[in-house]
C-alpha atoms as a printed R data frame, in Angstrom:
    type eleno elety resid chain resno       x       y       z
1   ATOM     1    CA   MET     A     1 105.022  99.716 113.165
2   ATOM     2    CA   ARG     A     2 104.751  99.336 109.805
3   ATOM     3    CA   ASN     A     3 105.873  94.650 108.648
4   ATOM     4    CA   LEU     A     4 108.282  93.636 106.487
5   ATOM     5    CA   THR     A     5 106.296  91.337 103.876
6   ATOM     6    CA   TYR     A     6 108.305  88.675 101.621
7   ATOM     7    CA   PHE     A     7 105.358  88.584  98.835
8   ATOM     8    CA   ILE     A     8 107.626  85.893  96.338
9   ATOM     9    CA   ALA     A     9 107.388  83.189  93.639
10  ATOM    10    CA   THR     A    10 107.777  79.817  94.701
11  ATOM    11    CA   SER     A    11 107.778  76.364  92.734
12  ATOM    12    CA   LEU     A    12 106.703  73.438  94.557
13  ATOM    13    CA   ASP     A    13 109.765  72.396  95.771
14  ATOM    14    CA   GLY     A    14 110.438  76.159  97.234
15  ATOM    15    CA   PHE     A    15 113.101  78.056  94.933
16  ATOM    16    CA   ILE     A    16 112.238  81.541  93.468
17  ATOM    17    CA   ALA     A    17 114.291  80.957  90.699
18  ATOM    18    CA   ASP     A    18 116.707  78.769  88.812
19  ATOM    19    CA   PRO     A    19 119.852  78.414  88.750
20  ATOM    20    CA   THR     A    20 120.925  81.390  86.474
21  ATOM    21    CA   GLY     A    21 118.261  83.314  88.157
22  ATOM    22    CA   GLY     A    22 115.697  83.214  85.973
23  ATOM    23    CA   TYR     A    23 112.387  82.659  86.628
24  ATOM    24    CA   GLY     A    24 110.697  81.680  83.110
25  ATOM    25    CA   ASP     A    25 109.248  78.583  83.899
26  ATOM    26    CA   PHE     A    26 106.648  80.204  86.148
27  ATOM    27    CA   LEU     A    27 103.474  80.983  84.919
28  ATOM    28    CA   PHE     A    28 102.305  84.445  83.567
29  ATOM    29    CA   GLU     A    29  99.216  83.599  82.430
30  ATOM    30    CA   GLY     A    30  95.847  82.806  84.251
31  ATOM    31    CA   ASP     A    31  93.069  83.957  87.101
32  ATOM    32    CA   HIS     A    32  96.217  83.766  89.899
33  ATOM    33    CA   MET     A    33  97.899  86.550  87.683
34  ATOM    34    CA   THR     A    34  93.943  88.784  87.683
35  ATOM    35    CA   ALA     A    35  94.553  88.263  91.548
36  ATOM    36    CA   ILE     A    36  97.635  90.072  91.493
37  ATOM    37    CA   PHE     A    37  96.761  92.761  88.888
38  ATOM    38    CA   GLU     A    38  93.585  94.089  91.234
39  ATOM    39    CA   GLU     A    39  94.486  93.043  94.415
40  ATOM    40    CA   TYR     A    40  98.846  93.632  94.803
41  ATOM    41    CA   PRO     A    41  99.137  96.119  92.025
42  ATOM    42    CA   ASP     A    42 101.706  97.696  93.278
43  ATOM    43    CA   THR     A    43 103.846  94.729  93.566
44  ATOM    44    CA   LEU     A    44 103.919  95.601  89.928
45  ATOM    45    CA   PRO     A    45 107.143  96.816  87.917
46  ATOM    46    CA   SER     A    46 106.319 100.101  86.924
47  ATOM    47    CA   GLN     A    47 106.290  99.401  83.646
48  ATOM    48    CA   ALA     A    48 103.902  96.806  83.847
49  ATOM    49    CA   ARG     A    49 101.523  99.455  85.371
50  ATOM    50    CA   HIS     A    50 101.720 101.568  82.579
51  ATOM    51    CA   ALA     A    51 101.145  99.397  79.898
52  ATOM    52    CA   LEU     A    52  97.893  97.421  82.000
53  ATOM    53    CA   GLY     A    53  96.446 101.095  82.656
54  ATOM    54    CA   ILE     A    54  96.371 100.496  86.827
55  ATOM    55    CA   ASP     A    55  97.557 104.057  88.074
56  ATOM    56    CA   ALA     A    56  95.809 103.104  91.358
57  ATOM    57    CA   PRO     A    57  97.547 104.836  94.467
58  ATOM    58    CA   ASN     A    58  99.492 102.271  96.685
59  ATOM    59    CA   LYS     A    59  97.342 100.052  98.803
60  ATOM    60    CA   ASP     A    60  99.944  97.700 100.181
61  ATOM    61    CA   PHE     A    61 103.465  98.711  99.514
62  ATOM    62    CA   ASP     A    62 105.196 102.307  99.866
63  ATOM    63    CA   THR     A    63 108.520 100.618  99.785
64  ATOM    64    CA   VAL     A    64 110.810  97.463  97.897
65  ATOM    65    CA   LEU     A    65 113.049  95.787  99.153
66  ATOM    66    CA   MET     A    66 115.488  93.482  96.547
67  ATOM    67    CA   GLY     A    67 119.067  91.664  96.588
68  ATOM    68    CA   ARG     A    68 121.544  92.949  93.556
69  ATOM    69    CA   ALA     A    69 120.608  90.478  91.347
70  ATOM    70    CA   THR     A    70 116.688  90.450  91.948
71  ATOM    71    CA   TYR     A    71 117.659  94.074  91.402
72  ATOM    72    CA   GLN     A    72 119.878  93.785  88.026
73  ATOM    73    CA   VAL     A    73 117.114  90.619  86.849
74  ATOM    74    CA   PRO     A    74 119.316  91.204  82.481
75  ATOM    75    CA   GLY     A    75 116.842  93.690  80.286
76  ATOM    76    CA   GLY     A    76 115.020  95.056  83.474
77  ATOM    77    CA   PRO     A    77 114.815  98.454  84.300
78  ATOM    78    CA   PRO     A    78 117.017 101.033  85.976
79  ATOM    79    CA   SER     A    79 114.334 101.981  88.370
80  ATOM    80    CA   PRO     A    80 111.864  99.110  88.316
81  ATOM    81    CA   TYR     A    81 109.308 100.714  91.175
82  ATOM    82    CA   ARG     A    82 109.102 104.483  90.680
83  ATOM    83    CA   HIS     A    83 105.657 104.323  92.253
84  ATOM    84    CA   LEU     A    84 107.195 102.550  95.550
85  ATOM    85    CA   ARG     A    85 111.036 104.523  97.672
86  ATOM    86    CA   GLN     A    86 112.872 101.778  96.341
87  ATOM    87    CA   TYR     A    87 115.994 100.261  97.841
88  ATOM    88    CA   VAL     A    88 118.961  97.722  96.834
89  ATOM    89    CA   VAL     A    89 121.491  95.634  99.089
90  ATOM    90    CA   SER     A    90 124.443  95.486  98.002
91  ATOM    91    CA   SER     A    91 128.087  96.048  98.786
92  ATOM    92    CA   ARG     A    92 129.112  96.227  95.239
93  ATOM    93    CA   LEU     A    93 126.417  97.913  92.843
94  ATOM    94    CA   SER     A    94 127.522 101.530  92.753
95  ATOM    95    CA   THR     A    95 125.713 103.322  89.485
96  ATOM    96    CA   THR     A    96 121.470 103.101  90.106
97  ATOM    97    CA   PRO     A    97 118.934 105.941  89.028
98  ATOM    98    CA   PRO     A    98 118.769 108.961  92.002
99  ATOM    99    CA   ASP     A    99 115.555 106.814  92.612
100 ATOM   100    CA   VAL     A   100 117.089 103.696  94.143
101 ATOM   101    CA   GLN     A   101 119.177 103.986  97.110
102 ATOM   102    CA   VAL     A   102 121.830 101.607  98.327
103 ATOM   103    CA   VAL     A   103 121.812 100.238 100.989
104 ATOM   104    CA   SER     A   104 124.901  97.332 102.663
105 ATOM   105    CA   ASP     A   105 123.400  96.251 105.890
106 ATOM   106    CA   PRO     A   106 119.580  95.462 105.632
107 ATOM   107    CA   LEU     A   107 118.889  94.774 109.007
108 ATOM   108    CA   ALA     A   108 119.723  98.007 109.427
109 ATOM   109    CA   THR     A   109 117.779  99.555 106.907
110 ATOM   110    CA   VAL     A   110 114.675  97.119 107.948
111 ATOM   111    CA   HIS     A   111 114.547  98.172 111.646
112 ATOM   112    CA   ALA     A   112 114.811 102.117 110.535
113 ATOM   113    CA   LEU     A   113 112.451 101.722 107.779
114 ATOM   114    CA   LYS     A   114 109.586  99.504 110.053
115 ATOM   115    CA   ALA     A   115 110.303 102.705 112.740
116 ATOM   116    CA   GLU     A   116 108.817 105.100 109.958
117 ATOM   117    CA   PRO     A   117 105.107 105.926 109.676
118 ATOM   118    CA   GLY     A   118 103.679 104.514 106.330
119 ATOM   119    CA   LEU     A   119 102.329 101.491 104.778
120 ATOM   120    CA   GLY     A   120 104.022  98.013 104.633
121 ATOM   121    CA   ILE     A   121 107.955  96.626 103.355
122 ATOM   122    CA   TRP     A   122 108.204  94.976 100.257
123 ATOM   123    CA   LEU     A   123 110.620  92.380 100.173
124 ATOM   124    CA   CYS     A   124 110.787  91.471  96.784
125 ATOM   125    CA   GLY     A   125 113.521  89.074  96.855
126 ATOM   126    CA   GLY     A   126 116.019  86.394  96.513
127 ATOM   127    CA   GLY     A   127 117.018  83.807  99.289
128 ATOM   128    CA   ARG     A   128 120.540  85.900 100.467
129 ATOM   129    CA   LEU     A   129 118.704  88.686 101.701
130 ATOM   130    CA   ALA     A   130 115.224  86.668 103.171
131 ATOM   131    CA   ALA     A   131 117.873  84.386 105.220
132 ATOM   132    CA   ALA     A   132 119.296  87.239 106.607
133 ATOM   133    CA   LEU     A   133 115.809  89.721 107.181
134 ATOM   134    CA   LEU     A   134 114.194  86.586 108.409
135 ATOM   135    CA   PRO     A   135 114.465  87.564 112.280
136 ATOM   136    CA   GLU     A   136 112.016  90.710 111.165
137 ATOM   137    CA   ILE     A   137 109.231  89.232 108.182
138 ATOM   138    CA   ASP     A   138 105.791  89.989 110.048
139 ATOM   139    CA   GLU     A   139 104.194  87.688 107.039
140 ATOM   140    CA   LEU     A   140 105.359  85.844 104.222
141 ATOM   141    CA   ILE     A   141 102.685  85.647 101.132
142 ATOM   142    CA   LEU     A   142 104.274  82.904  98.875
143 ATOM   143    CA   LYS     A   143 103.003  82.111  95.485
144 ATOM   144    CA   VAL     A   144 103.472  78.179  94.931
145 ATOM   145    CA   HIS     A   145 103.616  77.714  91.285
146 ATOM   146    CA   PRO     A   146 102.783  73.705  90.202
147 ATOM   147    CA   ILE     A   147 106.479  73.419  88.651
148 ATOM   148    CA   VAL     A   148 109.585  71.778  90.103
149 ATOM   149    CA   LEU     A   149 112.741  72.610  89.607
150 ATOM   150    CA   GLY     A   150 115.114  70.627  90.791
151 ATOM   151    CA   LYS     A   151 117.448  73.210  91.708
152 ATOM   152    CA   GLY     A   152 118.267  77.441  91.308
153 ATOM   153    CA   ILE     A   153 118.101  79.794  94.797
154 ATOM   154    CA   PRO     A   154 115.779  78.502  97.151
155 ATOM   155    CA   LEU     A   155 113.838  81.071  99.133
156 ATOM   156    CA   PHE     A   156 115.943  81.705 102.436
157 ATOM   157    CA   ALA     A   157 119.757  80.600 100.605
158 ATOM   158    CA   GLY     A   158 122.373  80.513 103.853
159 ATOM   159    CA   ASP     A   159 122.243  80.022 108.021
160 ATOM   160    CA   PHE     A   160 118.913  81.575 109.826
161 ATOM   161    CA   PRO     A   161 117.376  80.831 112.757
162 ATOM   162    CA   ALA     A   162 114.393  79.142 113.058
163 ATOM   163    CA   ALA     A   163 111.004  80.919 113.006
164 ATOM   164    CA   ARG     A   164 107.384  79.443 113.264
165 ATOM   165    CA   PHE     A   165 104.724  81.232 111.365
166 ATOM   166    CA   ALA     A   166 100.809  80.633 111.105
167 ATOM   167    CA   LYS     A   167  99.037  79.747 108.275
168 ATOM   168    CA   ALA     A   168  96.643  83.184 108.107
169 ATOM   169    CA   SER     A   169  95.041  82.310 104.515
170 ATOM   170    CA   THR     A   170  95.126  79.921 100.968
171 ATOM   171    CA   ARG     A   171  93.766  80.838  97.773
172 ATOM   172    CA   THR     A   172  93.761  78.203  94.925
173 ATOM   173    CA   PHE     A   173  93.288  79.532  91.844
174 ATOM   174    CA   ASP     A   174  92.398  77.431  88.215
175 ATOM   175    CA   THR     A   175  96.564  78.192  87.472
176 ATOM   176    CA   GLY     A   176  96.860  75.260  89.862
177 ATOM   177    CA   VAL     A   177  99.075  78.883  91.842
178 ATOM   178    CA   VAL     A   178  98.429  78.600  95.428
179 ATOM   179    CA   PHE     A   179  98.138  82.567  97.349
180 ATOM   180    CA   THR     A   180  99.305  81.396 101.217
181 ATOM   181    CA   THR     A   181  99.922  83.286 103.335
182 ATOM   182    CA   TYR     A   182 101.768  83.081 106.649
183 ATOM   183    CA   THR     A   183 101.877  85.859 110.036
184 ATOM   184    CA   LYS     A   184 104.975  85.564 112.220
185 ATOM   185    CA   GLU     A   185 104.031  83.557 115.712
186 ATOM   186    CA   GLU     A   186 105.335  85.218 118.744
187 ATOM   187    CA   VAL     A   187 107.524  83.261 120.895
188 ATOM   188    CA   THR     A   188 105.848  83.173 124.577
């Protein structure tokens, strides 16, 4: 069975974007970015992969799941992750390129995707979608940036059941960014 991984940048106070959905306060230069380029190239937009000369086969993910606001980043391309199967959860979005599938039921979509063979499923954002999918999230990879936003879009937004995760690893970079990986703890 495939895993659902929430791989996301967050501020020290748990926000994945400012109140308008912007993420300009996050750090986009430094040694943590080198780690993303080398270790998580699947999570880079296709345009960035092309600009950086990254033409490696996907190693961790072959599918990305996004909320509508994450998909519709102002100025973003209509097919941001052409190297992955792209799903957008929305009840309002109607026009997308043929390689971007719009779905309205995130749980049913994840259940179906997990039953298929393949690499992992990357939950790209946002906070409401993450809250809806929390029972299905197998792994969290949090890229914690040394910033405090004070308000914005939380890591998990809305009502959701409690869940426990175990720390699997932590890496600290010279930029002050910390990558922490958590895996879901099974309730016995």
